[in-house]
């Protein structure tokens, strides 16, 4: 790997990170807008910037949409007084918010964004930062590190509410991690048919969904995965660690200004990765419709440009991003619909509901796949 | 009273998974997103003020432009939080309203104390003090929240008066039968 190659990779990495950060900022805005629409309000519609805001029709339109609000929000976090309470454990107190979004940024590196056919060589290229063979395993392994930030924050804050929040977070993570991982095992059993090279790569999962999306063949797994994902990202109805009503603000009660911002953005970064993984594993990644891929479309219409070069890349990225955005919206939508569960209910759903369902699902699909391999194919 | 016992049905299997309920909830919130908004965009849009609204207490003049308050101080005494302070004064001899004897020299209502109860309006025998539509009171110092007489008349203005009590009284005094 020479220097130029390294530089290109570095640049791509920075690009992806800044894109993810941008998506995070705007999902905060989306959160505020969607919540206000659902509640019959208008939402942020005042913030504006001098030059763009002055463009006749476009400026006021963007302002009313709240497009500039994230800038103001970010600026506020940056310039607010950063209070470090006297009773905290300084080192871990500062460490926690940093850990909060490192996992999200690491896992995004194994998320493929799209595919295109290189016209010169005729090979299929995948747009991904690191096409490693352990994709989903890395996602799960690193994403579960995120809970450390919550536990450390809760412990280092050295006060009751954050501590309770941290404890709840760890219990919740452990409970739902199991169901989540078990729910994707059947998917990978399906992908790794006997005789093929074994893989846990997310690219191969998408390739395997050219006809049947896994949400159609394994709906139970998809539902379990989605529910567990809500718990893993601490989104309502599972936002136990935060639960404003009984824990003030949970693990980030003692945090202010930019450190709080880190937690905040971290939550949305995790959501973004979660939405991407859901779209990839169960909803066909960059395939536009079940049974229809861009390659099929290109073959039917005889328009080769649909899969090749820049246009092909943009089309498949666009499909994938649309799906990911839909799931981001879904996260927000659910948050403003469903009330928070009580702590004991969360535990009950996790251990007595999701886990048995996930295990039953795993066994059922193991039998089905075995039978399929033996008699059908 | 007849008691109607409603049997609590056991939850069906689908209901216990909770998922159909969430789906119908999602449908409701989704529909809500496209309904007209219920909020007003405050500084530009103002909410309609209902009749009988109790806003900031003000002093009013009668249609002749004369101040109606006679400084009887009833409102000062009735005011529960003691928000009103009146300094009575005399109406000078040469004024055409001299038959009224008294008028407030200074009249202050402390809006940091006022609880908008409306008792002053109710007690006033001269219909001189009214709680009107102003509802937004802002300021940057305590002193700014004390409305003095000039300010009270400014925001009060003139209200229609059906009785013309003082006009009648003046005519009676001129014709020599002062009650
Ligand atoms: S409204 Fe009530 S509190 Fe306010 S000045 Fe009148 S009597 Fe006093
Ligand atoms: S406002 Fe009415 S009650 Fe108060 S002093 Fe004047 S006349 Fe009397």
XYZ file of C-alpha atoms and ligand atoms in Angstrom:
572
model
C 0.000 0.000 0.000
C 1.777 3.111 -1.157
C 1.436 6.643 0.146
C -1.075 7.819 -2.451
C -3.336 4.903 -1.741
C -3.075 5.611 1.963
C -3.923 9.266 1.421
C -6.957 8.375 -0.688
C -8.203 6.041 2.016
C -7.592 8.695 4.636
C -9.555 11.207 2.574
C -12.411 8.785 2.029
C -12.505 8.048 5.743
C -12.719 11.739 6.553
C -15.434 12.160 3.942
C -17.532 9.364 5.391
C -17.046 10.642 8.943
C -18.101 14.146 7.983
C -21.094 12.782 6.084
C -22.151 10.749 9.092
C -21.717 13.794 11.320
C -23.823 15.805 8.897
C -26.507 13.147 8.941
C -26.381 13.217 12.754
C -26.834 16.969 12.898
C -29.728 16.848 10.531
C -31.343 13.900 12.240
C -31.421 16.062 15.351
C -33.259 18.606 13.259
C -35.505 15.879 11.851
C -36.227 14.743 15.370
C -37.351 18.233 16.320
C -39.337 18.787 13.157
C -41.078 15.415 13.105
C -41.915 15.616 16.780
C -43.464 19.019 16.310
C -45.454 17.940 13.258
C -46.778 14.944 15.121
C -47.750 17.192 17.997
C -49.403 19.786 15.783
C -46.615 22.336 16.151
C -44.402 24.013 13.570
C -40.937 23.318 14.955
C -37.744 25.318 14.519
C -38.437 27.914 11.826
C -36.584 31.097 12.802
C -32.855 30.496 12.597
C -31.360 31.986 9.491
C -27.970 32.962 8.109
C -27.283 36.339 6.497
C -26.553 35.610 2.835
C -28.560 32.502 2.013
C -31.472 33.628 4.123
C -31.779 36.751 1.993
C -32.384 34.892 -1.286
C -36.009 35.724 -2.147
C -38.087 32.561 -2.097
C -35.504 29.928 -1.291
C -34.133 31.693 1.803
C -37.389 31.974 3.749
C -38.318 28.467 2.640
C -35.109 26.988 4.039
C -35.477 29.064 7.165
C -38.966 27.789 7.764
C -37.700 24.262 7.230
C -35.144 24.899 9.974
C -32.209 24.045 7.725
C -29.885 26.397 9.622
C -30.997 25.289 13.062
C -28.278 22.599 13.481
C -25.619 25.306 13.035
C -27.118 27.277 15.880
C -27.482 24.151 18.000
C -23.870 23.172 17.406
C -22.673 26.695 18.113
C -24.608 26.708 21.333
C -23.001 23.473 22.507
C -19.585 24.832 21.577
C -19.816 28.123 23.404
C -21.833 27.280 26.467
C -20.052 27.167 29.784
C -18.529 23.741 30.312
C -19.226 22.898 33.919
C -17.236 20.080 35.481
C -18.814 19.374 38.854
C -16.367 19.175 41.755
C -17.382 15.689 42.816
C -16.716 13.820 39.579
C -13.866 11.524 38.701
C -12.200 13.828 36.166
C -10.423 11.349 33.916
C -13.343 9.025 33.317
C -15.757 11.931 33.255
C -13.948 13.301 30.209
C -13.357 9.871 28.707
C -17.028 8.849 28.630
C -18.322 11.306 26.022
C -15.356 10.487 23.775
C -16.154 6.780 23.915
C -19.776 7.615 23.179
C -19.351 8.015 19.480
C -16.144 6.221 18.641
C -18.036 2.901 18.172
C -20.416 4.486 15.699
C -17.551 5.930 13.678
C -15.673 2.644 13.704
C -18.628 0.528 12.638
C -19.482 2.829 9.754
C -16.220 1.691 8.141
C -17.589 -1.772 7.359
C -20.930 -0.500 6.078
C -21.115 -0.730 2.272
C -22.923 2.146 0.598
C -23.465 0.846 -2.898
C -22.115 -0.994 -5.896
C -21.299 -0.143 -9.474
C -19.770 -1.853 -12.478
C -16.436 -0.482 -13.496
C -16.889 0.083 -17.239
C -13.197 -0.321 -18.062
C -12.690 -3.701 -16.476
C -16.246 -4.940 -16.212
C -15.855 -5.845 -12.540
C -18.309 -5.024 -9.785
C -16.909 -2.504 -7.332
C -18.317 -2.000 -3.864
C -18.240 1.380 -2.191
C -17.059 0.573 1.290
C -14.245 1.806 3.487
C -13.068 -1.612 4.635
C -14.499 -4.690 2.967
C -13.610 -7.036 5.795
C -14.953 -10.536 5.973
C -16.176 -10.220 9.549
C -18.476 -7.229 8.822
C -21.497 -7.914 10.999
C -19.376 -9.394 13.762
C -17.311 -6.227 13.893
C -20.444 -4.122 13.975
C -21.832 -6.030 16.938
C -18.529 -6.235 18.765
C -17.689 -2.563 18.470
C -21.223 -1.242 18.847
C -21.590 -3.005 22.169
C -18.551 -1.084 23.399
C -20.791 1.972 23.336
C -22.352 0.887 26.590
C -19.044 1.548 28.309
C -19.444 5.236 27.709
C -22.782 5.163 29.508
C -21.511 3.048 32.378
C -18.368 5.141 32.771
C -20.384 8.350 32.566
C -22.786 7.056 35.190
C -20.028 5.979 37.495
C -17.693 8.935 37.015
C -20.479 11.452 37.586
C -20.531 10.257 41.175
C -24.163 11.043 41.816
C -27.296 8.964 42.116
C -29.262 9.520 38.944
C -26.405 9.046 36.496
C -25.378 5.956 38.432
C -28.834 4.425 38.148
C -28.861 5.330 34.466
C -25.529 3.575 33.960
C -26.713 0.443 35.717
C -29.893 0.314 33.727
C -27.969 0.802 30.512
C -25.676 -2.122 31.197
C -28.544 -4.420 32.155
C -30.514 -3.408 29.092
C -27.556 -3.817 26.745
C -26.808 -7.310 27.974
C -30.447 -8.336 27.729
C -31.006 -7.135 24.207
C -27.581 -7.877 22.759
C -28.405 -11.579 22.981
C -31.699 -11.371 21.159
C -30.232 -9.064 18.546
C -27.281 -11.269 17.725
C -29.381 -14.440 17.685
C -31.877 -12.824 15.343
C -29.283 -12.269 12.617
C -27.731 -15.731 12.912
C -30.381 -17.348 10.640
C -29.720 -14.669 8.041
C -26.072 -15.620 7.915
C -26.888 -19.315 7.942
C -28.879 -18.614 4.813
C -26.118 -16.582 3.199
C -23.462 -19.175 3.945
C -24.934 -22.020 1.956
C -22.785 -25.171 2.024
C -20.140 -25.179 -0.623
C -19.730 -21.405 -0.669
C -16.972 -19.551 1.047
C -18.058 -18.677 4.573
C -18.492 -14.986 5.273
C -19.980 -12.470 7.679
C -19.529 -9.597 5.273
C -22.382 -7.151 4.844
C -21.741 -6.964 1.097
C -22.481 -10.650 0.690
C -25.674 -10.287 2.671
C -26.897 -7.693 0.244
C -25.846 -9.812 -2.727
C -27.874 -12.657 -1.300
C -30.975 -10.460 -1.324
C -31.132 -9.969 -5.063
C -34.430 -11.861 -5.134
C -35.914 -12.328 -1.715
C -35.265 -9.646 0.846
C -34.657 -11.174 4.225
C -37.522 -9.253 5.720
C -39.787 -11.370 3.500
C -38.180 -14.719 4.210
C -37.417 -14.073 7.877
C -39.962 -11.546 9.154
C -39.685 -12.672 12.774
C -35.951 -12.141 12.789
C -36.447 -8.696 11.266
C -38.946 -7.657 13.936
C -36.794 -8.970 16.774
C -33.775 -7.234 15.314
C -35.593 -3.929 14.988
C -36.949 -4.043 18.533
C -33.561 -4.971 19.935
C -32.021 -2.180 17.882
C -34.282 0.329 19.572
C -33.057 -0.944 22.917
C -29.416 -0.972 21.844
C -29.496 2.613 20.657
C -31.368 3.684 23.794
C -34.221 5.100 21.813
C -37.696 5.457 23.168
C -39.576 3.255 24.155
C -36.377 1.797 25.633
C -34.497 4.892 26.742
C -34.012 3.500 30.238
C -30.599 5.069 30.852
C -31.980 8.527 30.183
C -35.678 8.455 31.141
C -36.116 12.112 32.046
C -39.186 11.527 34.139
C -37.626 9.289 36.754
C -33.868 9.832 36.392
C -33.747 13.572 35.574
C -31.538 12.945 32.569
C -29.874 9.676 33.456
C -26.223 9.216 32.730
C -25.676 12.675 31.280
C -27.299 14.604 34.105
C -23.941 16.026 35.174
C -22.744 16.861 31.677
C -22.985 20.222 30.011
C -22.084 22.021 26.808
C -19.867 20.149 24.388
C -19.513 17.007 26.460
C -23.260 16.687 26.492
C -23.213 17.394 22.761
C -20.911 14.420 22.281
C -23.405 12.103 23.963
C -26.180 13.623 21.977
C -24.436 13.242 18.630
C -23.221 9.793 19.663
C -26.783 8.646 20.116
C -27.678 9.798 16.638
C -24.500 8.326 15.148
C -25.459 4.976 16.633
C -28.934 5.397 15.236
C -27.499 6.117 11.814
C -25.365 2.994 11.850
C -28.324 0.995 13.161
C -30.519 2.269 10.349
C -27.820 1.383 7.799
C -27.397 -2.143 9.148
C -31.157 -2.734 9.185
C -31.445 -1.592 5.595
C -28.521 -3.805 4.601
C -29.353 -6.991 6.432
C -33.109 -7.140 6.087
C -34.232 -4.624 3.513
C -32.100 -5.383 0.532
C -29.409 -2.737 0.857
C -29.088 -0.980 -2.496
C -31.580 -3.138 -4.367
C -34.494 -0.892 -5.317
C -37.320 -3.436 -4.943
C -37.653 -7.058 -3.890
C -36.845 -9.302 -6.884
C -35.588 -6.271 -8.802
C -31.987 -5.120 -8.758
C -30.439 -2.292 -10.696
C -28.712 -4.920 -12.823
C -32.114 -6.429 -13.699
C -33.481 -2.991 -14.553
C -30.493 -2.284 -16.758
C -30.927 -5.632 -18.520
C -34.678 -5.131 -19.109
C -34.428 -1.612 -20.407
C -31.122 -2.140 -22.153
C -29.688 0.932 -20.451
C -26.250 -0.156 -19.274
C -25.552 3.200 -17.619
C -27.866 2.239 -14.761
C -25.199 0.079 -13.223
C -21.947 1.432 -14.589
C -19.714 4.275 -13.591
C -20.713 7.311 -11.609
C -24.413 7.130 -12.428
C -24.634 3.523 -11.344
C -22.816 4.303 -8.141
C -25.089 7.260 -7.412
C -28.223 5.239 -8.115
C -27.283 2.427 -5.793
C -26.035 4.804 -3.080
C -29.230 6.787 -3.446
C -31.383 3.683 -2.989
C -29.460 2.650 0.065
C -29.439 6.131 1.607
C -33.171 6.463 1.059
C -33.761 3.245 2.955
C -31.414 4.288 5.749
C -33.209 7.636 5.995
C -36.520 5.869 6.163
C -35.306 3.920 9.174
C -33.972 7.078 10.797
C -37.408 8.548 10.301
C -38.919 5.362 11.682
C -36.826 5.696 14.844
C -38.102 9.223 15.332
C -41.654 8.326 14.419
C -41.771 5.522 16.975
C -40.273 7.761 19.624
C -43.158 10.202 19.409
C -45.749 7.445 19.312
C -44.941 4.934 21.997
C -44.569 5.767 25.702
C -41.532 4.571 27.616
C -41.580 1.125 29.188
C -40.993 0.689 32.881
C -37.655 -0.807 33.821
C -39.095 -4.173 34.860
C -41.121 -4.280 31.657
C -37.965 -3.714 29.647
C -36.320 -6.651 31.372
C -39.391 -8.820 30.910
C -39.678 -8.041 27.210
C -35.998 -8.718 26.749
C -35.667 -11.993 28.604
C -39.140 -13.484 28.423
C -40.200 -12.085 25.090
C -37.475 -11.400 22.579
C -34.895 -13.955 23.673
C -37.183 -17.034 23.449
C -38.574 -15.773 20.152
C -35.065 -15.279 18.787
C -33.989 -18.746 19.892
C -37.132 -20.372 18.494
C -36.595 -18.499 15.265
C -33.004 -19.681 15.111
C -33.945 -23.323 15.634
C -36.814 -23.139 13.165
C -34.632 -21.660 10.442
C -31.821 -24.098 11.187
C -34.276 -26.942 10.504
C -35.746 -25.248 7.454
C -32.361 -24.516 5.952
C -31.169 -28.063 6.645
C -34.274 -29.469 5.019
C -33.904 -27.105 2.061
C -30.314 -28.122 1.494
C -31.176 -31.782 1.695
C -34.288 -31.995 -0.469
C -34.682 -28.894 -2.534
C -31.324 -27.773 -3.759
C -76.707 5.039 41.569
C -76.713 2.125 39.289
C -73.371 0.482 39.040
C -72.455 -0.898 35.680
C -69.816 -3.566 35.888
C -67.698 -3.709 32.791
C -66.031 -6.982 32.272
C -62.353 -6.702 31.572
C -61.632 -8.952 28.665
C -58.395 -10.888 28.739
C -55.924 -9.630 26.170
C -55.777 -11.591 22.983
C -52.513 -13.054 21.809
C -51.999 -10.311 19.246
C -52.677 -7.667 21.854
C -50.142 -9.161 24.208
C -47.386 -8.856 21.649
C -48.209 -5.154 21.682
C -47.209 -4.820 18.054
C -50.665 -4.212 16.464
C -51.227 -1.477 19.034
C -47.956 0.160 18.131
C -48.847 -0.031 14.454
C -52.200 1.661 14.975
C -50.439 4.269 17.120
C -47.966 4.858 14.331
C -50.837 5.323 11.923
C -52.389 7.960 14.154
C -49.182 9.911 14.611
C -48.472 9.709 10.889
C -51.847 11.187 10.081
C -51.268 13.864 12.674
C -48.200 15.047 10.800
C -50.350 16.352 7.974
C -53.064 17.972 10.021
C -53.132 21.751 10.288
C -50.975 23.089 13.078
C -52.652 24.177 16.267
C -50.059 26.675 17.456
C -49.815 30.363 16.538
C -46.495 31.895 15.588
C -46.507 34.260 18.443
C -44.936 37.626 17.854
C -46.402 37.906 14.356
C -49.662 36.130 15.023
C -51.605 36.926 18.153
C -54.223 34.727 19.730
C -57.757 36.142 19.706
C -58.620 37.623 23.083
C -61.983 36.565 24.490
C -64.478 39.066 25.880
C -64.000 39.591 29.583
C -60.316 38.745 29.444
C -58.390 39.976 32.457
C -55.200 41.545 31.194
C -53.229 44.431 32.624
C -55.337 46.772 34.805
C -55.596 50.247 33.281
C -57.235 53.577 34.018
C -59.734 54.884 31.480
C -61.152 58.273 30.571
C -64.772 58.929 29.766
C -65.842 59.996 26.249
C -65.251 63.630 27.185
C -61.635 62.801 27.838
C -61.924 63.484 31.559
C -60.329 61.138 34.026
C -62.974 59.130 35.786
C -61.080 58.060 38.858
C -62.016 60.070 41.919
C -59.276 58.731 44.106
C -61.662 56.996 46.464
C -58.972 54.407 47.071
C -61.407 51.519 47.208
C -59.322 49.609 44.703
C -56.221 50.245 46.748
C -57.889 48.680 49.760
C -59.452 45.764 47.967
C -56.378 44.765 46.017
C -55.322 41.434 47.576
C -51.585 41.662 46.925
C -51.481 45.409 47.590
C -50.347 46.222 44.110
C -52.037 49.605 43.884
C -50.716 52.796 45.457
C -52.734 55.981 45.097
C -51.732 59.505 46.091
C -54.964 61.505 46.100
C -54.929 65.048 44.848
C -57.346 67.927 44.490
C -58.825 69.158 41.249
C -57.906 72.813 40.922
C -60.699 75.369 41.373
C -60.442 76.783 37.859
C -60.835 73.390 36.121
C -64.177 72.842 34.425
C -64.397 69.575 36.335
C -63.912 71.260 39.682
C -67.191 69.914 41.056
C -65.562 66.509 41.381
C -63.198 67.551 44.172
C -60.659 64.732 43.971
C -58.544 63.060 41.360
C -55.471 60.897 41.795
C -52.258 62.889 41.833
C -50.308 59.698 41.348
C -51.617 56.225 40.682
C -49.256 53.308 40.566
C -49.913 49.644 39.893
C -47.017 47.326 40.472
C -47.296 44.638 37.820
C -44.872 42.415 39.698
C -47.465 42.153 42.456
C -50.715 42.258 40.520
C -52.383 38.869 40.262
C -54.916 39.911 37.617
C -57.807 39.109 39.935
C -59.993 41.913 38.623
C -61.218 42.957 42.066
C -60.178 46.562 41.448
C -62.386 46.675 38.376
C -65.246 45.135 40.285
C -65.019 47.465 43.259
C -64.564 50.750 41.434
C -67.721 52.885 41.872
C -66.725 55.098 38.957
C -65.944 52.403 36.385
C -62.550 54.021 36.093
C -60.302 50.997 36.229
C -60.496 48.129 33.755
C -58.481 45.028 33.096
C -57.915 45.207 29.364
C -56.345 43.102 26.649
C -52.631 43.603 27.206
C -51.203 40.294 28.370
C -47.521 40.557 27.684
C -45.625 42.617 30.236
C -41.878 42.794 29.897
C -39.118 44.865 31.373
C -35.526 44.744 32.452
C -35.791 46.335 35.891
C -38.233 46.308 38.754
C -38.988 49.975 38.265
C -40.149 49.307 34.718
C -42.922 47.078 35.988
C -44.554 49.831 38.019
C -47.143 51.490 35.814
C -47.613 55.110 36.818
C -50.668 57.226 36.175
C -49.557 58.489 32.792
C -48.760 54.990 31.593
C -52.039 53.642 32.941
C -54.040 56.195 30.978
C -51.900 55.573 27.938
C -52.692 51.872 27.802
C -56.222 52.397 29.103
C -57.474 54.948 26.599
C -61.115 55.891 26.465
C -63.960 53.490 26.909
C -67.575 54.195 25.890
C -69.616 55.325 28.882
C -73.406 54.987 29.039
C -74.057 56.894 32.196
C -72.355 60.281 31.828
C -72.700 60.480 35.571
C -70.429 63.513 35.986
C -72.046 65.414 33.207
C -75.398 65.002 34.927
C -73.902 65.994 38.206
C -72.429 69.151 36.737
C -75.748 70.177 35.229
C -77.481 69.543 38.509
C -74.922 71.677 40.329
C -75.363 74.482 37.821
C -79.151 74.416 38.295
C -78.761 74.616 42.012
C -80.115 71.300 43.207
C -77.017 69.386 44.233
C -78.930 66.386 45.609
S -56.272 43.043 39.305
Fe -56.327 42.451 41.443
S -54.187 42.395 41.979
Fe -54.268 43.509 40.090
S -54.383 45.619 40.695
Fe -56.476 44.914 40.475
S -57.095 44.236 42.489
Fe -54.871 44.415 42.511
S -59.887 53.580 40.224
Fe -61.989 53.562 40.997
S -61.814 52.501 42.942
Fe -59.759 53.084 42.379
S -59.483 55.075 43.371
Fe -60.199 55.497 41.316
S -62.389 55.656 41.524
Fe -61.685 54.671 43.368
